[in-house]
Amino acid sequence: MRAAAPGPGCPDPSGRPPATRRQATRRQATRKASMTLMISRRGLAGGAVAAAALLRPGAAPAQPAWPSRPVRFVIPYPPGGSTDVVGRLVGQALSEELGQPFVIENRGGATATIGSQLVAQSPPDGYMLLLSNIASHAIAVTLFRSLPYDPVKDFTHIAMLVTTPTILVVNPSFPAKNLADIVRMSKDAPGGLDMASSGSGSSNHLLLVRFAELTGAKLNHIPYRGGGPAMTDVIAGNVPMMSDTLPSALPHLRSGVVRPIAVSGPERSALVPDVPTFREQGIDLINLPWYGLSGPAGMDQAVVRRLSDATRKVLGSAALQARLAELGSMPGLMDPAEYTAYVAAEAQRWAPVVRASGASAE
């Protein structure tokens, strides 16, 4: 027969009274709950430690070294102009040096600000870079009332690349032989003379504006979306003349489809030694457009250093220097700090020139 369960007030087989037995049961339950909580806390703590370990430098899975894929290299002008020529040369050299393609992406328009804004708003991972220049990062600051980016704060400036003089060219059928002829003819012609440039507010445009201010020439500015389209119309005779950077104009000068009038450097170019400077023709005017390498703000400094070192190396190569010299360009060789300071200074320097000219892109 089964033993009857202990009744109320009767001790159990262990001899403990019911009240003592209930207390022991509660203590056992409390110990089990505490042990479960400790185990859970240990598990959470272990997970936190593991997570923290993943966040420690060197503990995370190794990331591919930059660059591990192609780099988009934005040139903020259409193909065919001087910016495009210089950008493609440097992009090819960096591609060979860094072992990944630098894919050229032409994004012209709005005085080089469309392509510049694209890069400013891109992730700062080093896979989208910009051929920054005097128009997009110095002139546009004053030219636009509401520029969609800050030329210093919204970019990581990596290296100055090159500077290059501007040259004034005319269609071969145009009768002017020098700057004095252009000034005289512009005053005699009803409505003045048309003169093209690579875009409103470009350094080529402001050269023409300054030329008119210094001489009293009556010029009608005809802006194009880049030096290439402007040169096409000058060659065709649709516009009699234009200012262009020497690298862009040089092939056309050599083929004879345009004729040179003046160069804007402080001295004559060895590539066109027979062409006098503006100063030699009595006009105190110097204009040296520049091009640099920039990315969005916040780029990793290790990537910036690698890019800066690679740029210095390729610009120091005899082969690239010779090629740039053939185009009339000179290496700039500025490091990130120097180039950042230079961009800021250029924006300040061009501000009164733009205001005095009355030029506006809006």
GROMACS .gro file of N, CA and C in nm, residues 66 124-126 155-158 296-309 335-337 340:
model
   78
   66TRP      N    1   4.328   4.970  -5.007
   66TRP     CA    2   4.286   5.063  -5.112
   66TRP      C    3   4.399   5.080  -5.211
  124PRO      N    4   3.326   5.924  -4.879
  124PRO     CA    5   3.470   5.954  -4.875
  124PRO      C    6   3.556   5.829  -4.866
  125ASP      N    7   3.530   5.732  -4.954
  125ASP     CA    8   3.601   5.605  -4.947
  125ASP      C    9   3.720   5.597  -5.043
  126GLY      N   10   3.747   5.704  -5.116
  126GLY     CA   11   3.860   5.706  -5.207
  126GLY      C   12   3.831   5.651  -5.345
  155PHE      N   13   3.571   6.925  -4.926
  155PHE     CA   14   3.663   6.844  -5.006
  155PHE      C   15   3.785   6.805  -4.925
  156THR      N   16   3.844   6.695  -4.966
  156THR     CA   17   3.978   6.657  -4.921
  156THR      C   18   4.072   6.688  -5.037
  157HIS      N   19   4.151   6.791  -5.024
  157HIS     CA   20   4.243   6.829  -5.132
  157HIS      C   21   4.374   6.750  -5.117
  158ILE      N   22   4.409   6.681  -5.221
  158ILE     CA   23   4.517   6.580  -5.214
  158ILE      C   24   4.647   6.630  -5.274
  296PRO      N   25   3.603   6.386  -5.172
  296PRO     CA   26   3.508   6.440  -5.074
  296PRO      C   27   3.572   6.456  -4.938
  297ALA      N   28   3.516   6.543  -4.856
  297ALA     CA   29   3.568   6.566  -4.721
  297ALA      C   30   3.561   6.437  -4.639
  298GLY      N   31   3.656   6.420  -4.550
  298GLY     CA   32   3.653   6.306  -4.458
  298GLY      C   33   3.722   6.180  -4.506
  299MET      N   34   3.802   6.190  -4.610
  299MET     CA   35   3.872   6.071  -4.659
  299MET      C   36   3.974   6.022  -4.556
  300ASP      N   37   3.993   5.891  -4.553
  300ASP     CA   38   4.091   5.830  -4.464
  300ASP      C   39   4.230   5.884  -4.497
  301GLN      N   40   4.303   5.924  -4.395
  301GLN     CA   41   4.433   5.987  -4.418
  301GLN      C   42   4.535   5.891  -4.478
  302ALA      N   43   4.519   5.762  -4.452
  302ALA     CA   44   4.610   5.666  -4.514
  302ALA      C   45   4.590   5.663  -4.666
  303VAL      N   46   4.465   5.672  -4.708
  303VAL     CA   47   4.436   5.677  -4.851
  303VAL      C   48   4.487   5.808  -4.912
  304VAL      N   49   4.468   5.918  -4.839
  304VAL     CA   50   4.515   6.048  -4.886
  304VAL      C   51   4.667   6.046  -4.904
  305ARG      N   52   4.736   5.990  -4.805
  305ARG     CA   53   4.883   5.984  -4.814
  305ARG      C   54   4.926   5.899  -4.933
  306ARG      N   55   4.858   5.788  -4.953
  306ARG     CA   56   4.896   5.702  -5.065
  306ARG      C   57   4.874   5.772  -5.197
  307LEU      N   58   4.762   5.841  -5.209
  307LEU     CA   59   4.734   5.915  -5.331
  307LEU      C   60   4.834   6.028  -5.352
  308SER      N   61   4.864   6.100  -5.244
  308SER     CA   62   4.959   6.211  -5.254
  308SER      C   63   5.097   6.160  -5.296
  309ASP      N   64   5.140   6.051  -5.233
  309ASP     CA   65   5.272   5.995  -5.268
  309ASP      C   66   5.273   5.946  -5.413
  335ASP      N   67   5.167   6.917  -5.169
  335ASP     CA   68   5.113   6.811  -5.086
  335ASP      C   69   4.973   6.853  -5.037
  336PRO      N   70   4.902   6.765  -4.962
  336PRO     CA   71   4.764   6.797  -4.923
  336PRO      C   72   4.750   6.929  -4.847
  337ALA      N   73   4.837   6.954  -4.751
  337ALA     CA   74   4.826   7.078  -4.673
  337ALA      C   75   4.853   7.200  -4.761
  340THR      N   76   4.554   7.251  -5.006
  340THR     CA   77   4.436   7.301  -4.936
  340THR      C   78   4.450   7.451  -4.911
   0.00000   0.00000   0.00000
